[in-house]
């Protein structure tokens, strides 16, 4: 889950975490805003789907599934999808979207996942990891629930963007937090992100036992050009998100 976190012209101030991100508090508004917007509907989700390729019959865990938009796309493409999210409010929206029989779980990605070893062919974590200070336990659990040869497809805020938007600039080589303010219906919500250097990201994947297969900076869906002509040009000429495909090695 994400929204735009500012740009070089409007830098954010580095700040320690204020409190736990209140996803339940803005679940309805966030879901409505990201349903058909440029960043999520025409960039983040299509890029994950493109990296996933043909998912017919694949067992996929949507980690940090939010209100279920990506889960719905994967299910429509033929996957058997399980969703997990820490926000009960988001999951209520996902169940409304996906149906009462949808396989959805409330769970903290920093803790043990409620699934058997090797239960999934793929895990997708779309715009999720940048909310976590420590990737280690989360990636270890994602690897555990993937079969040998399985894939983790993950996207995050681009670390170079997160470095540039902060004022003062943080130590690039440190893992640091910053807090953005999201406003819905006149109410402001602090949302904390964790920024880390690129090498720390790749090191975290390899430490968890993954093999890096793809590092991608995809363009937005061309279909958005006519829908968002000004913003499309802006997004297609600057850094925004970074996408990874990492694999569990075969024995």
PDB file of C-alpha atoms in Angstrom:
ATOM      1  CA  UNK A   1       0.000   0.000   0.000  1.00  0.00           C
ATOM      2  CA  UNK A   2       1.345   3.409  -0.800  1.00  0.00           C
ATOM      3  CA  UNK A   3       0.693   6.928  -1.890  1.00  0.00           C
ATOM      4  CA  UNK A   4       3.088   9.444  -3.322  1.00  0.00           C
ATOM      5  CA  UNK A   5       5.487  10.604  -0.612  1.00  0.00           C
ATOM      6  CA  UNK A   6       6.521  13.934  -2.031  1.00  0.00           C
ATOM      7  CA  UNK A   7       9.171  14.953  -4.528  1.00  0.00           C
ATOM      8  CA  UNK A   8      12.438  16.838  -4.763  1.00  0.00           C
ATOM      9  CA  UNK A   9      10.577  20.175  -4.891  1.00  0.00           C
ATOM     10  CA  UNK A  10       8.619  19.404  -1.716  1.00  0.00           C
ATOM     11  CA  UNK A  11      10.992  17.435   0.495  1.00  0.00           C
ATOM     12  CA  UNK A  12       9.869  15.613   3.576  1.00  0.00           C
ATOM     13  CA  UNK A  13      11.561  16.063   6.903  1.00  0.00           C
ATOM     14  CA  UNK A  14      13.308  13.100   8.409  1.00  0.00           C
ATOM     15  CA  UNK A  15      11.450  12.057  11.538  1.00  0.00           C
ATOM     16  CA  UNK A  16      11.311   9.146  13.948  1.00  0.00           C
ATOM     17  CA  UNK A  17       8.182   6.978  13.897  1.00  0.00           C
ATOM     18  CA  UNK A  18       5.219   8.779  15.446  1.00  0.00           C
ATOM     19  CA  UNK A  19       3.061   5.735  16.069  1.00  0.00           C
ATOM     20  CA  UNK A  20       2.002   2.558  14.366  1.00  0.00           C
ATOM     21  CA  UNK A  21       0.536   3.358  10.958  1.00  0.00           C
ATOM     22  CA  UNK A  22      -3.245   3.499  11.372  1.00  0.00           C
ATOM     23  CA  UNK A  23      -4.298   1.480   8.336  1.00  0.00           C
ATOM     24  CA  UNK A  24      -7.696   0.699   9.855  1.00  0.00           C
ATOM     25  CA  UNK A  25      -8.353   4.406  10.321  1.00  0.00           C
ATOM     26  CA  UNK A  26      -8.042   5.264   6.635  1.00  0.00           C
ATOM     27  CA  UNK A  27      -8.868   1.910   5.017  1.00  0.00           C
ATOM     28  CA  UNK A  28     -12.005   3.024   3.157  1.00  0.00           C
ATOM     29  CA  UNK A  29     -10.507   6.281   1.895  1.00  0.00           C
ATOM     30  CA  UNK A  30      -7.188   4.739   0.916  1.00  0.00           C
ATOM     31  CA  UNK A  31      -8.864   1.924  -0.988  1.00  0.00           C
ATOM     32  CA  UNK A  32     -11.056   4.362  -2.906  1.00  0.00           C
ATOM     33  CA  UNK A  33      -8.134   6.631  -3.770  1.00  0.00           C
ATOM     34  CA  UNK A  34      -5.858   3.864  -5.029  1.00  0.00           C
ATOM     35  CA  UNK A  35      -8.522   1.917  -6.927  1.00  0.00           C
ATOM     36  CA  UNK A  36      -8.010   3.662 -10.261  1.00  0.00           C
ATOM     37  CA  UNK A  37      -5.165   6.123  -9.723  1.00  0.00           C
ATOM     38  CA  UNK A  38      -1.986   6.399 -11.776  1.00  0.00           C
ATOM     39  CA  UNK A  39       0.553   5.204  -9.219  1.00  0.00           C
ATOM     40  CA  UNK A  40      -1.262   2.083  -8.096  1.00  0.00           C
ATOM     41  CA  UNK A  41      -3.709   1.048 -10.813  1.00  0.00           C
ATOM     42  CA  UNK A  42      -1.516   1.962 -13.791  1.00  0.00           C
ATOM     43  CA  UNK A  43       1.978   1.462 -12.419  1.00  0.00           C
ATOM     44  CA  UNK A  44       2.495  -0.647  -9.285  1.00  0.00           C
ATOM     45  CA  UNK A  45      -0.098  -3.371  -9.897  1.00  0.00           C
ATOM     46  CA  UNK A  46       0.454  -3.837 -13.653  1.00  0.00           C
ATOM     47  CA  UNK A  47       4.212  -4.059 -13.085  1.00  0.00           C
ATOM     48  CA  UNK A  48       3.788  -6.862 -10.532  1.00  0.00           C
ATOM     49  CA  UNK A  49       1.426  -8.720 -12.858  1.00  0.00           C
ATOM     50  CA  UNK A  50       3.872  -8.394 -15.746  1.00  0.00           C
ATOM     51  CA  UNK A  51       6.727  -9.747 -13.634  1.00  0.00           C
ATOM     52  CA  UNK A  52       4.541 -12.626 -12.433  1.00  0.00           C
ATOM     53  CA  UNK A  53       3.704 -13.691 -15.987  1.00  0.00           C
ATOM     54  CA  UNK A  54       1.343 -16.617 -16.472  1.00  0.00           C
ATOM     55  CA  UNK A  55      -0.006 -17.452 -13.019  1.00  0.00           C
ATOM     56  CA  UNK A  56      -2.633 -19.992 -14.073  1.00  0.00           C
ATOM     57  CA  UNK A  57      -2.958 -22.588 -11.331  1.00  0.00           C
ATOM     58  CA  UNK A  58      -0.209 -21.086  -9.177  1.00  0.00           C
ATOM     59  CA  UNK A  59      -0.676 -20.805  -5.417  1.00  0.00           C
ATOM     60  CA  UNK A  60       0.092 -17.194  -4.531  1.00  0.00           C
ATOM     61  CA  UNK A  61       0.326 -15.454  -1.181  1.00  0.00           C
ATOM     62  CA  UNK A  62      -0.489 -11.741  -1.407  1.00  0.00           C
ATOM     63  CA  UNK A  63       1.495 -10.466   1.580  1.00  0.00           C
ATOM     64  CA  UNK A  64       0.168  -7.111   2.717  1.00  0.00           C
ATOM     65  CA  UNK A  65      -2.849  -7.532   0.457  1.00  0.00           C
ATOM     66  CA  UNK A  66      -4.676  -4.446   1.713  1.00  0.00           C
ATOM     67  CA  UNK A  67      -8.149  -4.139   0.241  1.00  0.00           C
ATOM     68  CA  UNK A  68      -7.468  -6.896  -2.290  1.00  0.00           C
ATOM     69  CA  UNK A  69      -7.046  -5.132  -5.642  1.00  0.00           C
ATOM     70  CA  UNK A  70      -3.932  -7.092  -6.606  1.00  0.00           C
ATOM     71  CA  UNK A  71      -5.423 -10.309  -5.221  1.00  0.00           C
ATOM     72  CA  UNK A  72      -8.413  -9.810  -7.493  1.00  0.00           C
ATOM     73  CA  UNK A  73      -6.188  -9.279 -10.529  1.00  0.00           C
ATOM     74  CA  UNK A  74      -4.173 -12.401  -9.755  1.00  0.00           C
ATOM     75  CA  UNK A  75      -7.305 -14.469  -9.182  1.00  0.00           C
ATOM     76  CA  UNK A  76      -8.780 -13.224 -12.457  1.00  0.00           C
ATOM     77  CA  UNK A  77      -5.563 -14.359 -14.151  1.00  0.00           C
ATOM     78  CA  UNK A  78      -6.088 -17.903 -12.879  1.00  0.00           C
ATOM     79  CA  UNK A  79      -4.126 -18.024  -9.624  1.00  0.00           C
ATOM     80  CA  UNK A  80      -5.268 -19.522  -6.328  1.00  0.00           C
ATOM     81  CA  UNK A  81      -4.740 -16.534  -4.044  1.00  0.00           C
ATOM     82  CA  UNK A  82      -4.361 -16.276  -0.276  1.00  0.00           C
ATOM     83  CA  UNK A  83      -4.185 -12.828   1.309  1.00  0.00           C
ATOM     84  CA  UNK A  84      -2.713 -11.676   4.586  1.00  0.00           C
ATOM     85  CA  UNK A  85      -2.617  -8.185   6.097  1.00  0.00           C
ATOM     86  CA  UNK A  86      -2.175  -6.653   9.527  1.00  0.00           C
ATOM     87  CA  UNK A  87      -5.248  -4.442   9.081  1.00  0.00           C
ATOM     88  CA  UNK A  88      -8.631  -5.968   9.825  1.00  0.00           C
ATOM     89  CA  UNK A  89     -10.236  -2.927   8.205  1.00  0.00           C
ATOM     90  CA  UNK A  90      -8.385  -3.497   4.951  1.00  0.00           C
ATOM     91  CA  UNK A  91      -9.250  -7.197   5.011  1.00  0.00           C
ATOM     92  CA  UNK A  92     -12.938  -6.406   5.468  1.00  0.00           C
ATOM     93  CA  UNK A  93     -12.756  -4.443   2.224  1.00  0.00           C
ATOM     94  CA  UNK A  94     -10.855  -7.280   0.559  1.00  0.00           C
ATOM     95  CA  UNK A  95     -13.533  -9.758   1.595  1.00  0.00           C
ATOM     96  CA  UNK A  96     -16.208  -7.440   0.211  1.00  0.00           C
ATOM     97  CA  UNK A  97     -14.314  -7.390  -3.085  1.00  0.00           C
ATOM     98  CA  UNK A  98     -13.320 -11.055  -3.278  1.00  0.00           C
ATOM     99  CA  UNK A  99     -16.289 -12.761  -1.648  1.00  0.00           C
ATOM    100  CA  UNK A 100     -16.993 -14.457   1.652  1.00  0.00           C
ATOM    101  CA  UNK A 101     -15.095 -17.590   0.636  1.00  0.00           C
ATOM    102  CA  UNK A 102     -11.857 -15.703  -0.019  1.00  0.00           C
ATOM    103  CA  UNK A 103      -8.822 -17.101   1.838  1.00  0.00           C
ATOM    104  CA  UNK A 104      -7.867 -14.060   3.926  1.00  0.00           C
ATOM    105  CA  UNK A 105      -5.900 -13.836   7.172  1.00  0.00           C
ATOM    106  CA  UNK A 106      -5.113 -11.123   9.701  1.00  0.00           C
ATOM    107  CA  UNK A 107      -1.424 -11.355  10.468  1.00  0.00           C
ATOM    108  CA  UNK A 108       1.754  -9.425  11.173  1.00  0.00           C
ATOM    109  CA  UNK A 109       4.391  -9.961   8.475  1.00  0.00           C
ATOM    110  CA  UNK A 110       7.077  -9.607  11.124  1.00  0.00           C
ATOM    111  CA  UNK A 111       5.856 -12.757  12.863  1.00  0.00           C
ATOM    112  CA  UNK A 112       5.509 -16.420  11.890  1.00  0.00           C
ATOM    113  CA  UNK A 113       3.086 -16.820   9.022  1.00  0.00           C
ATOM    114  CA  UNK A 114       0.128 -19.188   9.555  1.00  0.00           C
ATOM    115  CA  UNK A 115       1.037 -21.426   6.619  1.00  0.00           C
ATOM    116  CA  UNK A 116       2.910 -24.686   6.086  1.00  0.00           C
ATOM    117  CA  UNK A 117       6.416 -24.876   4.680  1.00  0.00           C
ATOM    118  CA  UNK A 118       6.398 -24.724   0.883  1.00  0.00           C
ATOM    119  CA  UNK A 119       2.692 -23.861   0.724  1.00  0.00           C
ATOM    120  CA  UNK A 120       3.024 -21.369  -2.158  1.00  0.00           C
ATOM    121  CA  UNK A 121       4.504 -21.102  -5.623  1.00  0.00           C
ATOM    122  CA  UNK A 122       4.809 -17.321  -5.364  1.00  0.00           C
ATOM    123  CA  UNK A 123       4.624 -14.568  -2.773  1.00  0.00           C
ATOM    124  CA  UNK A 124       3.826 -11.038  -3.894  1.00  0.00           C
ATOM    125  CA  UNK A 125       4.628  -8.129  -1.591  1.00  0.00           C
ATOM    126  CA  UNK A 126       3.499  -5.026  -3.435  1.00  0.00           C
ATOM    127  CA  UNK A 127       4.646  -1.776  -1.779  1.00  0.00           C
ATOM    128  CA  UNK A 128       4.869  -3.432   1.617  1.00  0.00           C
ATOM    129  CA  UNK A 129       8.470  -3.936   2.735  1.00  0.00           C
ATOM    130  CA  UNK A 130       9.214  -0.217   2.995  1.00  0.00           C
ATOM    131  CA  UNK A 131       6.908  -0.058   6.037  1.00  0.00           C
ATOM    132  CA  UNK A 132       9.169  -2.498   7.929  1.00  0.00           C
ATOM    133  CA  UNK A 133      12.278  -1.553   9.874  1.00  0.00           C
ATOM    134  CA  UNK A 134      13.710  -5.074   9.835  1.00  0.00           C
ATOM    135  CA  UNK A 135      13.241  -7.198   6.728  1.00  0.00           C
ATOM    136  CA  UNK A 136      15.014 -10.245   8.169  1.00  0.00           C
ATOM    137  CA  UNK A 137      12.181 -12.109   9.952  1.00  0.00           C
ATOM    138  CA  UNK A 138       9.692 -11.253   7.201  1.00  0.00           C
ATOM    139  CA  UNK A 139      11.871 -12.500   4.347  1.00  0.00           C
ATOM    140  CA  UNK A 140      12.775 -15.640   6.287  1.00  0.00           C
ATOM    141  CA  UNK A 141       9.095 -16.472   6.677  1.00  0.00           C
ATOM    142  CA  UNK A 142       8.348 -15.716   3.039  1.00  0.00           C
ATOM    143  CA  UNK A 143      11.119 -18.073   2.015  1.00  0.00           C
ATOM    144  CA  UNK A 144       9.826 -20.759   4.376  1.00  0.00           C
ATOM    145  CA  UNK A 145       6.333 -20.781   2.897  1.00  0.00           C
ATOM    146  CA  UNK A 146       7.642 -20.890  -0.682  1.00  0.00           C
ATOM    147  CA  UNK A 147       8.401 -24.187  -2.402  1.00  0.00           C
ATOM    148  CA  UNK A 148      11.844 -24.751  -3.914  1.00  0.00           C
ATOM    149  CA  UNK A 149      11.920 -22.780  -7.148  1.00  0.00           C
ATOM    150  CA  UNK A 150       9.227 -20.437  -5.849  1.00  0.00           C
ATOM    151  CA  UNK A 151       9.397 -16.685  -6.297  1.00  0.00           C
ATOM    152  CA  UNK A 152       9.001 -13.577  -4.212  1.00  0.00           C
ATOM    153  CA  UNK A 153       7.889 -10.601  -6.315  1.00  0.00           C
ATOM    154  CA  UNK A 154       8.311  -7.422  -4.297  1.00  0.00           C
ATOM    155  CA  UNK A 155       8.081  -3.698  -4.934  1.00  0.00           C
ATOM    156  CA  UNK A 156       9.216  -0.835  -2.719  1.00  0.00           C
ATOM    157  CA  UNK A 157       9.661   2.898  -2.759  1.00  0.00           C
ATOM    158  CA  UNK A 158      12.810   3.601  -4.771  1.00  0.00           C
ATOM    159  CA  UNK A 159      15.629   4.190  -2.241  1.00  0.00           C
ATOM    160  CA  UNK A 160      17.110   7.001  -4.338  1.00  0.00           C
ATOM    161  CA  UNK A 161      13.786   8.854  -4.299  1.00  0.00           C
ATOM    162  CA  UNK A 162      13.375   8.343  -0.568  1.00  0.00           C
ATOM    163  CA  UNK A 163      16.859   9.756  -0.070  1.00  0.00           C
ATOM    164  CA  UNK A 164      16.228  12.816  -2.249  1.00  0.00           C
ATOM    165  CA  UNK A 165      12.864  13.838  -0.766  1.00  0.00           C
ATOM    166  CA  UNK A 166      14.104  14.149   2.816  1.00  0.00           C
ATOM    167  CA  UNK A 167      15.323  17.374   4.397  1.00  0.00           C
ATOM    168  CA  UNK A 168      17.902  17.193   5.806  1.00  0.00           C
ATOM    169  CA  UNK A 169      19.287  14.368   3.706  1.00  0.00           C
ATOM    170  CA  UNK A 170      19.856  11.218   5.786  1.00  0.00           C
ATOM    171  CA  UNK A 171      22.942   9.046   5.798  1.00  0.00           C
ATOM    172  CA  UNK A 172      22.363   7.114   2.572  1.00  0.00           C
ATOM    173  CA  UNK A 173      24.109   4.011   3.909  1.00  0.00           C
ATOM    174  CA  UNK A 174      22.001   3.825   7.081  1.00  0.00           C
ATOM    175  CA  UNK A 175      18.505   2.431   7.509  1.00  0.00           C
ATOM    176  CA  UNK A 176      16.433   5.449   8.500  1.00  0.00           C
ATOM    177  CA  UNK A 177      12.774   6.345   8.888  1.00  0.00           C
ATOM    178  CA  UNK A 178      10.722   9.262   7.685  1.00  0.00           C
ATOM    179  CA  UNK A 179       7.116  10.189   8.242  1.00  0.00           C
ATOM    180  CA  UNK A 180       4.674  11.471   5.637  1.00  0.00           C
ATOM    181  CA  UNK A 181       1.262  12.984   6.332  1.00  0.00           C
ATOM    182  CA  UNK A 182      -1.651  11.496   4.411  1.00  0.00           C
ATOM    183  CA  UNK A 183      -4.898  13.468   4.462  1.00  0.00           C
ATOM    184  CA  UNK A 184      -8.341  11.978   3.919  1.00  0.00           C
ATOM    185  CA  UNK A 185     -11.559  13.977   4.386  1.00  0.00           C
ATOM    186  CA  UNK A 186      -9.694  16.702   6.231  1.00  0.00           C
ATOM    187  CA  UNK A 187      -8.076  14.347   8.721  1.00  0.00           C
ATOM    188  CA  UNK A 188      -4.309  13.873   8.726  1.00  0.00           C
ATOM    189  CA  UNK A 189      -2.629  10.504   9.341  1.00  0.00           C
ATOM    190  CA  UNK A 190       1.116  10.115   9.949  1.00  0.00           C
ATOM    191  CA  UNK A 191       2.569   7.238   7.925  1.00  0.00           C
ATOM    192  CA  UNK A 192       6.103   6.056   8.603  1.00  0.00           C
ATOM    193  CA  UNK A 193       8.396   4.519   5.996  1.00  0.00           C
ATOM    194  CA  UNK A 194      11.806   2.893   6.375  1.00  0.00           C
ATOM    195  CA  UNK A 195      14.480   3.726   3.808  1.00  0.00           C
ATOM    196  CA  UNK A 196      17.573   1.605   3.301  1.00  0.00           C
ATOM    197  CA  UNK A 197      20.327   1.612   0.663  1.00  0.00           C
ATOM    198  CA  UNK A 198      19.985  -0.599  -2.373  1.00  0.00           C
ATOM    199  CA  UNK A 199      22.766  -2.951  -1.302  1.00  0.00           C
ATOM    200  CA  UNK A 200      21.005  -3.509   2.039  1.00  0.00           C
ATOM    201  CA  UNK A 201      17.910  -4.621   0.156  1.00  0.00           C
ATOM    202  CA  UNK A 202      19.748  -7.127  -2.024  1.00  0.00           C
ATOM    203  CA  UNK A 203      21.786  -8.319   0.970  1.00  0.00           C
ATOM    204  CA  UNK A 204      18.568  -8.940   2.904  1.00  0.00           C
ATOM    205  CA  UNK A 205      17.209 -11.126   0.111  1.00  0.00           C
ATOM    206  CA  UNK A 206      20.381 -13.191  -0.191  1.00  0.00           C
ATOM    207  CA  UNK A 207      20.731 -13.515   3.596  1.00  0.00           C
ATOM    208  CA  UNK A 208      17.211 -14.967   3.686  1.00  0.00           C
ATOM    209  CA  UNK A 209      18.266 -17.560   1.114  1.00  0.00           C
ATOM    210  CA  UNK A 210      16.861 -16.020  -2.058  1.00  0.00           C
ATOM    211  CA  UNK A 211      18.623 -15.654  -5.398  1.00  0.00           C
ATOM    212  CA  UNK A 212      18.115 -12.362  -7.219  1.00  0.00           C
ATOM    213  CA  UNK A 213      16.513 -12.972 -10.625  1.00  0.00           C
ATOM    214  CA  UNK A 214      15.237  -9.531 -11.661  1.00  0.00           C
ATOM    215  CA  UNK A 215      15.757  -5.933 -10.609  1.00  0.00           C
ATOM    216  CA  UNK A 216      13.329  -3.702 -12.489  1.00  0.00           C
ATOM    217  CA  UNK A 217      12.311  -0.045 -12.838  1.00  0.00           C
ATOM    218  CA  UNK A 218       9.257  -0.450 -15.101  1.00  0.00           C
ATOM    219  CA  UNK A 219       7.350   2.294 -16.840  1.00  0.00           C
ATOM    220  CA  UNK A 220       3.660   2.983 -16.108  1.00  0.00           C
ATOM    221  CA  UNK A 221       1.016   1.256 -18.221  1.00  0.00           C
ATOM    222  CA  UNK A 222       0.787   3.067 -21.600  1.00  0.00           C
ATOM    223  CA  UNK A 223      -2.997   2.984 -21.250  1.00  0.00           C
ATOM    224  CA  UNK A 224      -2.613   5.739 -18.637  1.00  0.00           C
ATOM    225  CA  UNK A 225      -1.171   8.205 -21.154  1.00  0.00           C
ATOM    226  CA  UNK A 226      -4.584   9.493 -22.253  1.00  0.00           C
ATOM    227  CA  UNK A 227      -6.149   9.231 -18.799  1.00  0.00           C
ATOM    228  CA  UNK A 228      -3.387  11.138 -16.977  1.00  0.00           C
ATOM    229  CA  UNK A 229      -1.503  13.039 -19.714  1.00  0.00           C
ATOM    230  CA  UNK A 230       0.429  15.445 -17.487  1.00  0.00           C
ATOM    231  CA  UNK A 231       1.122  13.070 -14.630  1.00  0.00           C
ATOM    232  CA  UNK A 232       1.958  10.221 -17.013  1.00  0.00           C
ATOM    233  CA  UNK A 233       4.856  12.167 -18.497  1.00  0.00           C
ATOM    234  CA  UNK A 234       6.075  13.094 -15.031  1.00  0.00           C
ATOM    235  CA  UNK A 235       5.926   9.512 -13.743  1.00  0.00           C
ATOM    236  CA  UNK A 236       7.462   7.987 -16.868  1.00  0.00           C
ATOM    237  CA  UNK A 237      10.518  10.262 -16.678  1.00  0.00           C
ATOM    238  CA  UNK A 238      11.409   9.951 -12.988  1.00  0.00           C
ATOM    239  CA  UNK A 239      12.169   7.227 -10.474  1.00  0.00           C
ATOM    240  CA  UNK A 240       9.275   6.001  -8.372  1.00  0.00           C
ATOM    241  CA  UNK A 241       9.251   2.322  -7.374  1.00  0.00           C
ATOM    242  CA  UNK A 242      11.793  -0.490  -7.492  1.00  0.00           C
ATOM    243  CA  UNK A 243      10.736  -4.070  -8.261  1.00  0.00           C
ATOM    244  CA  UNK A 244      12.470  -7.344  -7.392  1.00  0.00           C
ATOM    245  CA  UNK A 245      11.952 -10.949  -8.378  1.00  0.00           C
ATOM    246  CA  UNK A 246      13.917 -13.272  -6.122  1.00  0.00           C
ATOM    247  CA  UNK A 247      13.813 -17.058  -6.207  1.00  0.00           C
ATOM    248  CA  UNK A 248      14.198 -19.945  -3.793  1.00  0.00           C
ATOM    249  CA  UNK A 249      17.000 -22.087  -5.270  1.00  0.00           C
ATOM    250  CA  UNK A 250      16.126 -25.607  -6.323  1.00  0.00           C
ATOM    251  CA  UNK A 251      17.810 -28.306  -4.179  1.00  0.00           C
TER     252      UNK A 251
END
